[in-house]
Coordinates of C-alpha atoms in Angstrom, one line a residue:
Chain A
M802 CA -39.8 -12.8 0.1
N803 CA -36.8 -13.9 -1.8
E804 CA -36.4 -11.0 -4.3
I805 CA -37.1 -7.4 -4.3
K806 CA -37.1 -4.7 -7.0
L807 CA -36.3 -1.2 -6.1
F808 CA -36.4 2.4 -7.3
C809 CA -33.2 4.1 -6.1
P810 CA -33.7 7.9 -6.5
A811 CA -31.2 10.6 -7.5
T812 CA -30.6 13.3 -5.0
I813 CA -29.4 16.9 -4.9
A814 CA -26.8 17.6 -2.2
N815 CA -25.6 20.9 -0.7
L816 CA -28.5 23.1 -2.0
S817 CA -26.5 26.4 -2.1
C818 CA -26.1 27.5 1.5
G819 CA -26.3 24.0 2.9
F820 CA -22.8 22.8 1.7
D821 CA -22.0 19.4 3.2
V822 CA -25.2 19.3 5.3
L823 CA -28.4 19.6 3.2
G824 CA -29.9 17.4 0.5
L825 CA -33.2 16.4 -1.1
C826 CA -34.6 13.4 -2.9
L827 CA -35.9 13.3 -6.4
A828 CA -38.9 11.3 -7.7
T829 CA -38.4 11.0 -11.5
A830 CA -34.7 10.3 -11.8
G831 CA -33.1 7.2 -10.4
D832 CA -31.8 3.7 -10.9
E833 CA -33.4 0.3 -10.4
M834 CA -32.0 -2.6 -8.5
I835 CA -33.0 -6.2 -7.9
I836 CA -31.8 -7.8 -4.7
R837 CA -32.1 -11.6 -4.4
K838 CA -31.5 -14.0 -1.6
S839 CA -28.9 -16.7 -2.5
N840 CA -27.8 -19.9 -0.9
I841 CA -24.2 -18.8 -1.3
K842 CA -23.3 -16.6 1.7
G843 CA -21.9 -13.2 1.1
V844 CA -22.7 -10.5 -1.5
R845 CA -22.3 -10.8 -5.3
I846 CA -22.9 -8.3 -8.0
T847 CA -24.5 -10.4 -10.7
K848 CA -25.5 -7.8 -13.3
I849 CA -24.8 -4.2 -14.1
V850 CA -26.7 -2.6 -16.9
G851 CA -26.2 1.0 -18.2
A852 CA -22.8 1.7 -16.8
N853 CA -19.3 0.3 -16.8
L854 CA -18.7 -0.3 -13.1
P855 CA -16.7 -2.9 -11.1
M856 CA -18.4 -6.3 -10.6
E857 CA -16.2 -7.3 -7.7
T858 CA -18.2 -6.8 -4.5
E859 CA -15.4 -5.1 -2.6
N860 CA -14.8 -2.6 -5.5
N861 CA -18.5 -1.8 -6.1
V862 CA -20.2 0.8 -3.9
S863 CA -23.3 -1.3 -3.4
G864 CA -21.2 -4.3 -2.5
V865 CA -19.2 -2.4 0.0
A866 CA -22.3 -0.9 1.6
A867 CA -23.9 -4.3 1.8
L868 CA -20.9 -5.9 3.4
A869 CA -20.7 -3.1 6.0
M870 CA -24.3 -3.9 6.9
L871 CA -23.9 -7.6 7.0
E872 CA -21.1 -7.2 9.6
E873 CA -23.8 -6.1 12.0
V874 CA -26.5 -8.7 11.4
E875 CA -26.5 -12.5 11.3
T876 CA -27.9 -14.2 8.2
E877 CA -28.2 -17.8 7.0
F878 CA -28.0 -16.8 3.3
G879 CA -26.3 -14.5 0.9
F880 CA -27.4 -11.8 -1.6
E881 CA -27.2 -11.2 -5.3
I882 CA -27.4 -7.6 -6.6
E883 CA -28.5 -6.5 -10.1
I884 CA -28.0 -2.8 -10.9
Y885 CA -29.8 -1.0 -13.7
K886 CA -28.1 2.4 -13.8
N887 CA -29.8 5.5 -15.1
I888 CA -28.0 8.0 -13.1
K889 CA -24.6 8.7 -14.7
A890 CA -21.5 8.5 -12.5
G891 CA -20.0 11.9 -11.9
S892 CA -23.2 13.8 -12.6
G893 CA -23.6 15.4 -9.2
I894 CA -27.0 13.9 -8.5
G895 CA -25.9 11.0 -6.2
S896 CA -25.2 8.1 -8.6
S897 CA -23.0 6.2 -6.1
A898 CA -25.4 7.1 -3.3
A899 CA -28.4 5.5 -5.1
S900 CA -26.5 2.2 -5.5
S901 CA -25.2 2.2 -1.9
A902 CA -28.6 3.1 -0.4
G903 CA -30.5 0.7 -2.7
A904 CA -28.3 -2.2 -1.7
V905 CA -28.7 -1.8 2.1
F906 CA -32.4 -0.9 1.8
G907 CA -33.1 -4.0 -0.2
I908 CA -31.2 -6.4 2.0
N909 CA -32.8 -4.9 5.0
E910 CA -36.2 -5.6 3.5
L911 CA -35.3 -9.2 2.7
L912 CA -34.1 -9.6 6.3
G913 CA -37.4 -8.4 7.8
R914 CA -36.2 -4.9 8.6
P915 CA -33.7 -5.3 11.4
F916 CA -32.7 -1.6 10.8
T917 CA -34.7 1.6 10.4
R918 CA -34.1 3.7 7.3
K919 CA -32.1 6.1 9.4
E920 CA -29.9 3.3 10.8
L921 CA -29.1 2.2 7.2
V922 CA -27.4 5.6 6.4
K923 CA -24.2 4.7 8.1
F924 CA -23.8 1.5 6.1
A925 CA -24.6 3.3 2.8
M926 CA -21.9 5.9 3.7
Q927 CA -19.3 3.1 3.4
G928 CA -20.2 3.0 -0.3
E929 CA -19.7 6.7 -0.5
K930 CA -16.3 6.3 1.1
L931 CA -15.3 3.9 -1.7
A932 CA -16.6 6.3 -4.3
S933 CA -15.0 9.5 -3.1
G934 CA -12.7 8.7 -0.2
N935 CA -15.1 10.4 2.2
A936 CA -17.9 8.6 4.1
H937 CA -20.4 11.5 3.7
A938 CA -24.1 11.3 4.1
D939 CA -25.2 14.3 1.9
N940 CA -26.7 12.0 -0.8
V941 CA -27.4 8.7 1.0
A942 CA -29.4 10.4 3.7
P943 CA -32.0 12.0 1.3
C944 CA -32.0 8.8 -0.8
L945 CA -32.9 6.6 2.1
L946 CA -35.2 9.0 4.0
G947 CA -36.8 11.1 1.3
G948 CA -37.7 14.7 1.5
F949 CA -35.0 17.1 2.7
T950 CA -32.3 15.9 5.1
L951 CA -30.0 17.9 7.3
V952 CA -26.8 16.2 8.4
R953 CA -26.3 18.2 11.5
S954 CA -23.3 16.2 12.4
S955 CA -21.3 13.5 10.7
N956 CA -19.5 12.3 13.8
P957 CA -21.5 11.3 15.7
L958 CA -24.0 10.9 12.9
D959 CA -27.1 13.1 13.5
I960 CA -29.6 13.3 10.6
I961 CA -32.8 15.2 10.6
K962 CA -35.5 14.6 8.0
I963 CA -37.5 17.7 7.0
D964 CA -40.7 17.3 5.1
S965 CA -40.9 19.2 1.9
P966 CA -43.6 21.8 1.1
S967 CA -46.0 20.0 -1.2
E968 CA -45.6 22.2 -4.3
L969 CA -41.8 22.4 -4.3
F970 CA -40.3 21.1 -7.5
A971 CA -36.8 20.7 -8.7
T972 CA -35.3 21.1 -12.2
V973 CA -31.8 19.6 -12.7
V974 CA -29.8 19.8 -15.8
H975 CA -26.7 17.7 -16.2
P976 CA -24.2 19.0 -18.8
Q977 CA -22.4 16.0 -20.1
I978 CA -18.9 16.9 -19.2
E979 CA -16.7 15.0 -16.8
L980 CA -16.1 16.7 -13.5
K981 CA -14.4 14.6 -10.8
T982 CA -15.5 15.1 -7.2
S983 CA -11.9 15.2 -6.3
D984 CA -11.3 18.1 -8.7
A985 CA -14.4 19.9 -7.5
R986 CA -13.1 19.4 -3.9
S987 CA -9.5 20.5 -4.7
V988 CA -10.5 24.0 -5.8
L989 CA -12.1 24.8 -2.5
K990 CA -10.4 27.1 -0.1
Q991 CA -9.9 25.6 3.4
T992 CA -10.6 28.9 5.2
V993 CA -13.5 31.3 4.8
S994 CA -14.1 34.8 6.0
L995 CA -16.2 35.0 9.2
K996 CA -18.5 37.4 7.5
S997 CA -19.3 35.0 4.7
A998 CA -19.7 32.2 7.1
I999 CA -22.3 34.2 9.1
T1000 CA -24.2 34.9 5.9
Q1001 CA -24.1 31.2 5.1
W1002 CA -25.4 30.1 8.5
G1003 CA -28.1 32.8 8.4
N1004 CA -29.3 31.3 5.1
V1005 CA -29.2 27.7 6.4
G1006 CA -31.4 28.8 9.3
G1007 CA -33.7 30.6 6.8
L1008 CA -33.9 27.7 4.5
V1009 CA -34.8 25.3 7.3
A1010 CA -37.4 27.7 8.6
G1011 CA -38.9 28.1 5.2
L1012 CA -39.2 24.4 4.8
Y1013 CA -41.0 24.0 8.1
T1014 CA -43.4 26.9 7.4
N1015 CA -44.0 26.2 3.7
D1016 CA -42.7 29.7 3.0
Y1017 CA -41.6 29.4 -0.6
E1018 CA -40.3 33.0 -0.7
L1019 CA -38.1 32.5 2.3
I1020 CA -36.8 29.3 0.8
G1021 CA -35.9 31.3 -2.3
R1022 CA -34.3 34.2 -0.3
S1023 CA -32.2 31.6 1.6
L1024 CA -30.8 29.7 -1.5
H1025 CA -27.5 31.5 -1.8
D1026 CA -24.0 30.4 -1.4
E1027 CA -21.2 32.9 -1.4
I1028 CA -18.5 30.5 -0.3
I1029 CA -18.4 27.4 -2.5
E1030 CA -20.4 28.4 -5.6
P1031 CA -18.3 31.4 -6.8
I1032 CA -15.3 29.1 -7.0
R1033 CA -16.7 25.8 -8.1
S1034 CA -19.1 27.2 -10.7
M1035 CA -16.1 28.2 -12.8
L1036 CA -15.7 24.4 -13.6
I1037 CA -19.2 24.2 -15.0
P1038 CA -19.8 25.4 -18.6
G1039 CA -22.5 28.1 -18.8
F1040 CA -23.2 28.1 -15.1
D1041 CA -23.9 31.8 -14.8
L1042 CA -26.2 31.8 -17.8
I1043 CA -28.1 28.7 -16.7
K1044 CA -28.7 30.2 -13.3
K1045 CA -29.7 33.5 -14.7
T1046 CA -32.1 31.7 -17.0
A1047 CA -33.6 29.8 -14.1
Y1048 CA -34.3 33.0 -12.2
E1049 CA -35.7 34.7 -15.2
N1050 CA -38.2 31.9 -15.6
G1051 CA -39.4 32.0 -12.1
A1052 CA -37.0 29.9 -10.0
L1053 CA -37.0 30.4 -6.2
G1054 CA -33.3 29.6 -6.3
S1055 CA -30.6 27.9 -8.3
G1056 CA -27.1 26.5 -7.7
I1057 CA -24.7 23.6 -8.1
S1058 CA -26.1 20.1 -7.4
G1059 CA -23.7 18.3 -5.2
S1060 CA -20.2 18.9 -6.5
G1061 CA -21.5 19.5 -10.0
P1062 CA -21.6 19.6 -13.0
S1063 CA -25.4 19.3 -12.6
I1064 CA -27.2 22.6 -11.9
F1065 CA -30.5 22.6 -10.0
A1066 CA -33.3 25.1 -9.7
L1067 CA -36.2 24.9 -7.2
S1068 CA -39.6 26.4 -7.9
K1069 CA -43.1 26.5 -6.7
G1070 CA -45.3 24.2 -8.9
N1071 CA -44.6 21.8 -11.8
E1072 CA -45.4 24.4 -14.4
T1073 CA -42.6 26.7 -13.5
A1074 CA -40.2 23.8 -13.1
E1075 CA -41.1 22.7 -16.7
K1076 CA -40.7 26.2 -18.0
I1077 CA -37.2 26.4 -16.4
A1078 CA -36.3 23.1 -17.9
K1079 CA -37.2 24.3 -21.4
A1080 CA -35.3 27.5 -21.0
M1081 CA -32.2 25.7 -19.6
S1082 CA -32.3 23.2 -22.5
K1083 CA -32.3 26.1 -24.9
V1084 CA -29.1 27.5 -23.4
Y1085 CA -27.2 24.2 -23.9
D1086 CA -28.8 23.5 -27.2
E1087 CA -27.4 26.8 -28.5
I1088 CA -23.9 25.8 -27.7
N1089 CA -24.4 22.2 -28.8
L1090 CA -23.5 20.8 -25.4
P1091 CA -25.2 17.5 -24.7
Y1092 CA -27.2 17.4 -21.5
E1093 CA -29.8 15.5 -19.6
I1094 CA -32.6 17.3 -17.8
H1095 CA -35.0 16.2 -15.0
V1096 CA -38.1 17.8 -13.6
S1097 CA -39.3 16.3 -10.3
K1098 CA -41.3 16.9 -7.2
V1099 CA -39.4 16.4 -4.1
N1100 CA -39.8 12.7 -3.3
P1101 CA -41.2 12.4 0.2
E1102 CA -40.4 8.7 0.6
G1103 CA -36.9 7.9 -0.6
V1104 CA -35.8 4.6 -2.0
S1105 CA -38.9 2.5 -2.6
I1106 CA -40.1 -1.0 -3.6
I1107 CA -41.3 -1.4 -7.2
K1108 CA -42.3 -5.1 -6.6
Chain B
M824 CA -53.8 57.6 24.8
N825 CA -51.2 60.1 25.9
E826 CA -48.9 58.0 28.0
I827 CA -47.8 54.4 27.9
K828 CA -45.8 52.3 30.4
L829 CA -43.7 49.4 29.0
F830 CA -41.8 46.3 30.0
C831 CA -38.7 46.2 27.8
P832 CA -37.2 42.7 28.1
A833 CA -33.7 41.5 28.2
T834 CA -32.5 39.2 25.4
I835 CA -29.9 36.6 24.7
A836 CA -28.2 37.0 21.3
N837 CA -26.0 34.5 19.4
L838 CA -27.0 31.3 21.2
S839 CA -23.8 29.4 20.6
C840 CA -24.0 28.3 16.9
G841 CA -26.1 31.3 15.9
F842 CA -23.5 33.9 16.1
D843 CA -24.8 37.2 14.8
V844 CA -28.1 35.7 13.6
L845 CA -30.1 34.1 16.5
G846 CA -31.6 35.6 19.6
L847 CA -34.3 35.0 22.2
C848 CA -36.4 37.1 24.4
L849 CA -36.6 36.8 28.2
A850 CA -39.7 37.3 30.4
T851 CA -38.4 38.0 33.9
A852 CA -35.5 40.5 33.2
G853 CA -36.0 43.8 31.7
D854 CA -36.4 47.6 32.0
E855 CA -39.4 49.7 32.3
M856 CA -40.1 52.8 30.2
I857 CA -42.7 55.5 30.2
I858 CA -43.4 57.3 26.8
R859 CA -45.5 60.4 26.9
K860 CA -46.9 62.7 24.2
S861 CA -45.7 66.3 24.6
N862 CA -46.7 69.6 23.0
I863 CA -43.1 70.2 22.3
K864 CA -42.1 68.6 19.1
G865 CA -39.1 66.2 19.0
V866 CA -37.9 63.7 21.5
R867 CA -36.7 64.4 25.0
I868 CA -35.2 62.0 27.6
T869 CA -36.8 63.4 30.8
K870 CA -35.7 60.8 33.4
I871 CA -33.3 58.0 33.7
V872 CA -33.3 55.9 36.9
G873 CA -30.9 53.0 37.7
A874 CA -28.1 53.9 35.3
N875 CA -25.8 56.7 34.5
L876 CA -26.6 57.3 30.8
P877 CA -26.7 60.4 28.6
M878 CA -29.8 62.6 28.8
E879 CA -29.2 64.3 25.4
T880 CA -31.5 62.7 22.9
E881 CA -28.8 62.3 20.2
N882 CA -26.5 60.6 22.7
N883 CA -29.0 58.3 24.1
V884 CA -29.8 55.0 22.3
S885 CA -33.6 55.3 22.9
G886 CA -33.5 59.0 21.7
V887 CA -31.6 58.0 18.5
A888 CA -33.9 55.1 17.7
A889 CA -37.0 57.4 18.3
L890 CA -35.5 60.1 16.0
A891 CA -34.9 57.5 13.2
M892 CA -38.5 56.5 13.4
L893 CA -39.9 60.0 13.5
E894 CA -38.0 60.7 10.2
E895 CA -40.5 58.4 8.5
V896 CA -43.8 59.4 10.1
E897 CA -45.5 62.8 10.4
T898 CA -46.7 63.8 13.9
E899 CA -48.2 66.9 15.4
F900 CA -46.6 66.5 18.8
G901 CA -43.4 65.4 20.5
F902 CA -42.4 62.7 23.0
E903 CA -40.9 62.4 26.4
I904 CA -39.1 59.3 27.5
E905 CA -38.5 58.0 31.0
I906 CA -36.2 55.1 31.4
Y907 CA -36.1 52.8 34.5
K908 CA -33.0 50.6 33.9
N909 CA -32.7 47.2 35.4
I910 CA -30.5 45.6 32.7
K911 CA -26.9 46.7 33.3
A912 CA -25.0 48.2 30.4
G913 CA -22.4 45.8 29.1
S914 CA -24.0 42.7 30.6
G915 CA -24.5 40.9 27.3
I916 CA -28.3 40.6 27.7
G917 CA -29.3 43.5 25.5
S918 CA -29.4 46.5 27.7
S919 CA -29.2 49.1 24.8
A920 CA -31.6 47.0 22.7
A921 CA -34.2 47.1 25.4
S922 CA -34.1 50.9 25.5
S923 CA -34.0 51.3 21.7
A924 CA -36.8 48.8 21.2
G925 CA -38.9 50.3 24.0
A926 CA -38.7 53.8 22.6
V927 CA -39.9 52.9 19.1
F928 CA -42.5 50.5 20.3
G929 CA -44.0 53.0 22.7
I930 CA -44.1 55.9 20.2
N931 CA -45.6 53.6 17.6
E932 CA -48.4 52.7 20.1
L933 CA -49.0 56.4 20.8
L934 CA -49.2 57.1 17.1
G935 CA -51.8 54.3 16.5
R936 CA -49.4 51.8 15.2
P937 CA -48.3 53.1 11.8
F938 CA -45.6 50.3 11.8
T939 CA -45.6 46.6 12.5
R940 CA -43.3 45.2 15.2
K941 CA -41.1 43.9 12.4
E942 CA -40.9 47.3 10.8
L943 CA -39.8 48.8 14.0
V944 CA -36.6 46.7 14.1
K945 CA -34.7 49.0 11.6
F946 CA -35.3 52.1 13.8
A947 CA -34.3 50.3 16.9
M948 CA -31.1 49.2 15.1
Q949 CA -30.0 52.9 15.0
G950 CA -29.9 52.8 18.8
E951 CA -27.6 49.8 18.6
K952 CA -25.4 51.6 16.1
L953 CA -24.9 54.4 18.7
A954 CA -24.2 51.8 21.4
S955 CA -21.7 49.6 19.5
G956 CA -20.9 51.3 16.2
N957 CA -22.8 48.5 14.5
A958 CA -26.5 48.6 13.5
H959 CA -27.2 45.0 14.3
A960 CA -30.5 43.4 15.0
D961 CA -29.5 40.4 17.2
N962 CA -31.0 41.8 20.3
V963 CA -33.6 44.4 19.1
A964 CA -35.3 41.7 16.9
P965 CA -36.1 39.3 19.8
C966 CA -36.9 42.3 22.1
L967 CA -39.5 43.6 19.6
L968 CA -40.9 40.3 18.3
G969 CA -40.5 37.9 21.2
G970 CA -39.7 34.2 21.0
F971 CA -36.6 33.3 19.0
T972 CA -35.6 35.4 16.0
L973 CA -33.4 34.6 13.1
V974 CA -31.7 37.5 11.3
R975 CA -31.3 35.7 8.0
S976 CA -29.8 38.8 6.5
S977 CA -29.0 42.3 7.8
N978 CA -28.8 43.9 4.4
P979 CA -31.5 43.7 3.2
L980 CA -33.0 43.1 6.6
D981 CA -34.8 39.8 6.7
I982 CA -36.0 38.6 10.1
I983 CA -37.9 35.4 10.9
K984 CA -39.7 34.9 14.1
I985 CA -39.6 31.3 15.5
D986 CA -42.0 30.4 18.2
S987 CA -40.3 28.8 21.2
P988 CA -41.2 25.3 22.6
S989 CA -43.5 25.9 25.6
E990 CA -41.2 24.3 28.2
L991 CA -38.0 26.0 27.1
F992 CA -36.4 28.0 30.0
A993 CA -33.3 30.1 30.2
T994 CA -30.9 30.6 33.0
V995 CA -28.6 33.6 32.6
V996 CA -25.8 34.6 35.0
H997 CA -24.1 37.9 34.8
P998 CA -20.7 38.1 36.5
Q999 CA -20.2 41.7 37.4
I1000 CA -17.1 42.4 35.5
E1001 CA -16.8 45.0 32.7
L1002 CA -16.4 43.5 29.3
K1003 CA -16.7 46.0 26.4
T1004 CA -18.4 44.8 23.2
S1005 CA -15.5 46.3 21.3
D1006 CA -13.0 44.2 23.3
A1007 CA -15.2 41.1 22.8
R1008 CA -15.2 41.9 19.1
S1009 CA -11.5 42.6 18.7
V1010 CA -10.4 39.1 19.9
L1011 CA -12.3 37.5 17.1
K1012 CA -10.5 36.1 14.1
Q1013 CA -11.7 37.3 10.7
T1014 CA -11.3 34.0 9.0
V1015 CA -12.5 30.5 10.1
S1016 CA -11.8 27.1 8.8
L1017 CA -14.3 25.7 6.2
K1018 CA -14.6 22.6 8.4
S1019 CA -15.7 24.6 11.5
A1020 CA -18.0 26.8 9.4
I1021 CA -19.8 23.6 8.1
T1022 CA -20.1 22.3 11.7
Q1023 CA -21.6 25.7 12.7
W1024 CA -24.2 25.9 9.9
G1025 CA -25.1 22.2 10.5
N1026 CA -25.9 23.2 14.1
V1027 CA -27.8 26.3 13.1
G1028 CA -30.0 24.1 10.9
G1029 CA -30.4 21.7 13.7
L1030 CA -31.3 24.3 16.2
V1031 CA -34.0 25.9 13.9
A1032 CA -35.3 22.4 13.2
G1033 CA -35.4 21.6 16.9
L1034 CA -37.4 24.8 17.6
Y1035 CA -40.0 24.0 14.9
T1036 CA -40.4 20.4 16.0
N1037 CA -40.3 21.0 19.8
D1038 CA -37.3 18.6 19.9
Y1039 CA -35.5 19.6 23.1
E1040 CA -32.8 17.0 22.6
L1041 CA -32.0 18.3 19.1
I1042 CA -32.0 21.8 20.4
G1043 CA -29.4 20.7 23.0
R1044 CA -27.3 18.8 20.5
S1045 CA -27.2 21.8 18.2
L1046 CA -26.1 24.3 20.9
H1047 CA -22.4 24.3 20.2
D1048 CA -20.0 26.9 18.9
E1049 CA -16.5 26.0 18.0
I1050 CA -15.7 29.3 16.3
I1051 CA -16.4 32.2 18.7
E1052 CA -16.8 30.7 22.1
P1053 CA -13.3 29.1 22.4
I1054 CA -11.8 32.5 22.0
R1055 CA -14.2 34.8 23.7
S1056 CA -14.8 32.6 26.7
M1057 CA -11.3 33.4 27.9
L1058 CA -12.5 36.9 28.7
I1059 CA -15.1 35.6 31.1
P1060 CA -14.1 34.5 34.6
G1061 CA -15.0 30.9 35.4
F1062 CA -16.7 30.3 32.0
D1063 CA -15.7 26.6 31.6
L1064 CA -16.7 25.8 35.1
I1065 CA -20.1 27.5 34.9
K1066 CA -20.8 25.8 31.6
K1067 CA -19.8 22.4 33.0
T1068 CA -22.0 23.1 36.0
A1069 CA -24.9 23.9 33.8
Y1070 CA -24.5 20.6 31.9
E1071 CA -24.1 18.6 35.1
N1072 CA -27.4 20.0 36.3
G1073 CA -29.4 19.1 33.3
A1074 CA -28.9 21.9 30.8
L1075 CA -29.7 21.2 27.2
G1076 CA -26.9 23.6 26.2
S1077 CA -24.9 26.6 27.6
G1078 CA -22.8 29.3 26.1
I1079 CA -22.0 33.0 26.0
S1080 CA -24.9 35.4 26.0
G1081 CA -24.3 38.1 23.3
S1082 CA -20.8 39.2 23.6
G1083 CA -20.6 38.3 27.3
P1084 CA -19.8 38.4 30.1
S1085 CA -23.2 36.8 30.8
I1086 CA -23.5 33.1 30.4
F1087 CA -26.7 31.4 29.5
A1088 CA -28.1 27.9 29.8
L1089 CA -31.2 26.5 28.2
S1090 CA -33.2 23.7 29.7
K1091 CA -36.5 21.9 29.6
G1092 CA -38.7 23.0 32.4
N1093 CA -38.5 25.6 35.1
E1094 CA -37.3 23.2 37.8
T1095 CA -34.1 22.4 35.9
A1096 CA -33.5 26.0 35.1
E1097 CA -33.8 26.9 38.8
K1098 CA -31.5 24.0 39.7
I1099 CA -28.9 25.3 37.2
A1100 CA -29.2 28.9 38.7
K1101 CA -28.5 27.6 42.2
A1102 CA -25.5 25.6 41.0
M1103 CA -24.1 28.5 38.9
S1104 CA -24.6 30.8 41.9
K1105 CA -22.5 28.5 44.1
V1106 CA -19.6 28.7 41.6
Y1107 CA -19.4 32.5 41.8
D1108 CA -20.2 32.6 45.5
E1109 CA -17.1 30.4 46.1
I1110 CA -14.8 32.8 44.4
N1111 CA -16.6 35.9 45.9
L1112 CA -17.5 37.3 42.4
P1113 CA -20.6 39.4 42.5
Y1114 CA -23.2 38.3 40.0
E1115 CA -26.9 38.7 39.0
I1116 CA -28.9 35.7 37.9
H1117 CA -32.1 35.3 36.0
V1118 CA -34.4 32.3 35.3
S1119 CA -37.0 32.9 32.6
K1120 CA -39.3 31.2 30.2
V1121 CA -38.8 32.3 26.7
N1122 CA -41.0 35.4 26.3
P1123 CA -43.3 34.8 23.4
E1124 CA -44.5 38.4 23.1
G1125 CA -41.5 40.8 23.3
V1126 CA -41.8 44.3 24.6
S1127 CA -45.2 44.8 26.2
I1128 CA -47.6 47.3 27.6
I1129 CA -47.8 47.4 31.4
K1130 CA -50.5 50.1 31.4

């Protein structure tokens, strides 16, 4: 195999109560990448379509992730990377993660899989470090492993994959405003009340329990965040109304995707998820705010080979 | 049925990362109670053996829990309660919870079970309110339901029972010093750093995932508490050494039971749990500190009928 074409899925990180630890993988939103063996050693970004991103390997998240991986494995040849972006940078659904994860997944395939998907996470995290200054796994873990992922610990890295109940669907709306991760981070308070923290970890426990027991109601009851969301949501136009609309149309829960501005809702069944999408669209249509919207089953597989 | 004799088990609340939300039920440590129908309406405490506790119904935790329950159900008769205490008050293994839970469980049986075990929790919590000023479910939930319990939310009350992996054993040592719950509470800081809180909810997620997947190593890796334990452990003689001893002898994890002073360790298999008990005993023997020690499988059933 000299060339591989990949689907690199978008992801929803945080999931309300699970700030900095939980994420899930989408099936219908994502980039494509082609990774090709080359006689020239090293890694080169040869094509980027759909986004204005750096072509220099060491300034591109997929290049940096690939280089981190190649430090730990011997190869006779090099790699060319073509990136076809569909996920907008700064959307809050794991754009940089898709590129970082795709690069290391593709090279790993071309090398005959020296690493497991889980082992690839740490390399992809180096792409995230370039993108946001923070080598976090919130998006690269679900992108590489599929389903839900829990980053129990970042140092040492300890990631648990949790299979998703089969009828769990996500709706994600991306209002087209720019919200930098650094701004979304800077508004956060560095201390929280013990009371709120207890509420939050009770909900994380409830959400994980709900996923293992296919208890959709419990998943819904657990999807709350009284620490990050009340502050960060103020940066997102129409957040309260979009969330209210999601609940009114049957959502199990709704909150900020990643650091925003995208807003997600989870629901049982595709029909409800589509109904929520329609209602969310109406909210942004009425104020003439451009948006993209996705409805997707949770993707059990993660990044995958197209051909 | 006019009389029922019960085993009312001891419980371990908090379990390191699960402060105020997690608990488990023990099988080998607990009180006994006899509940008897009476022609005199109301609730009377007729006998207390093994502890110096109030006999007046409204000053006794089991009396208060029973009265809370009887406000919600019609009966033609009253109840007498006999309490045979083995769990010492202030030990940190749910002494008041055992009495509160036993009273409502026994009366419910004599009434033909108008309530489920889960519905009984809220009545038993009234006993806890008398004991500590706080109607918490950390101990009464595992005492009534068995296994592990997650109190996702106290208001509204939302309790999830989690079955325990079959080989999970607990060792609990109770150094015989007095440590009031109110003192153990007063040392706590009311704010925590966001970073520590994230670590804690990552661990709660990991612990719950480990319980559902019978992953003993994951359970062990998740049993950490960087918020409460570093402060509260200073009130417990020899805490650091006991904990170190538990790990050296094969414990998956170790921490403060409830608000202390008891210290628990969890391990895979009875043999390791017994080995830990022996090693913990040696630590307190060497400084001539009296203690009680228990080794127990996690009790899957909760409070149970002896005859």
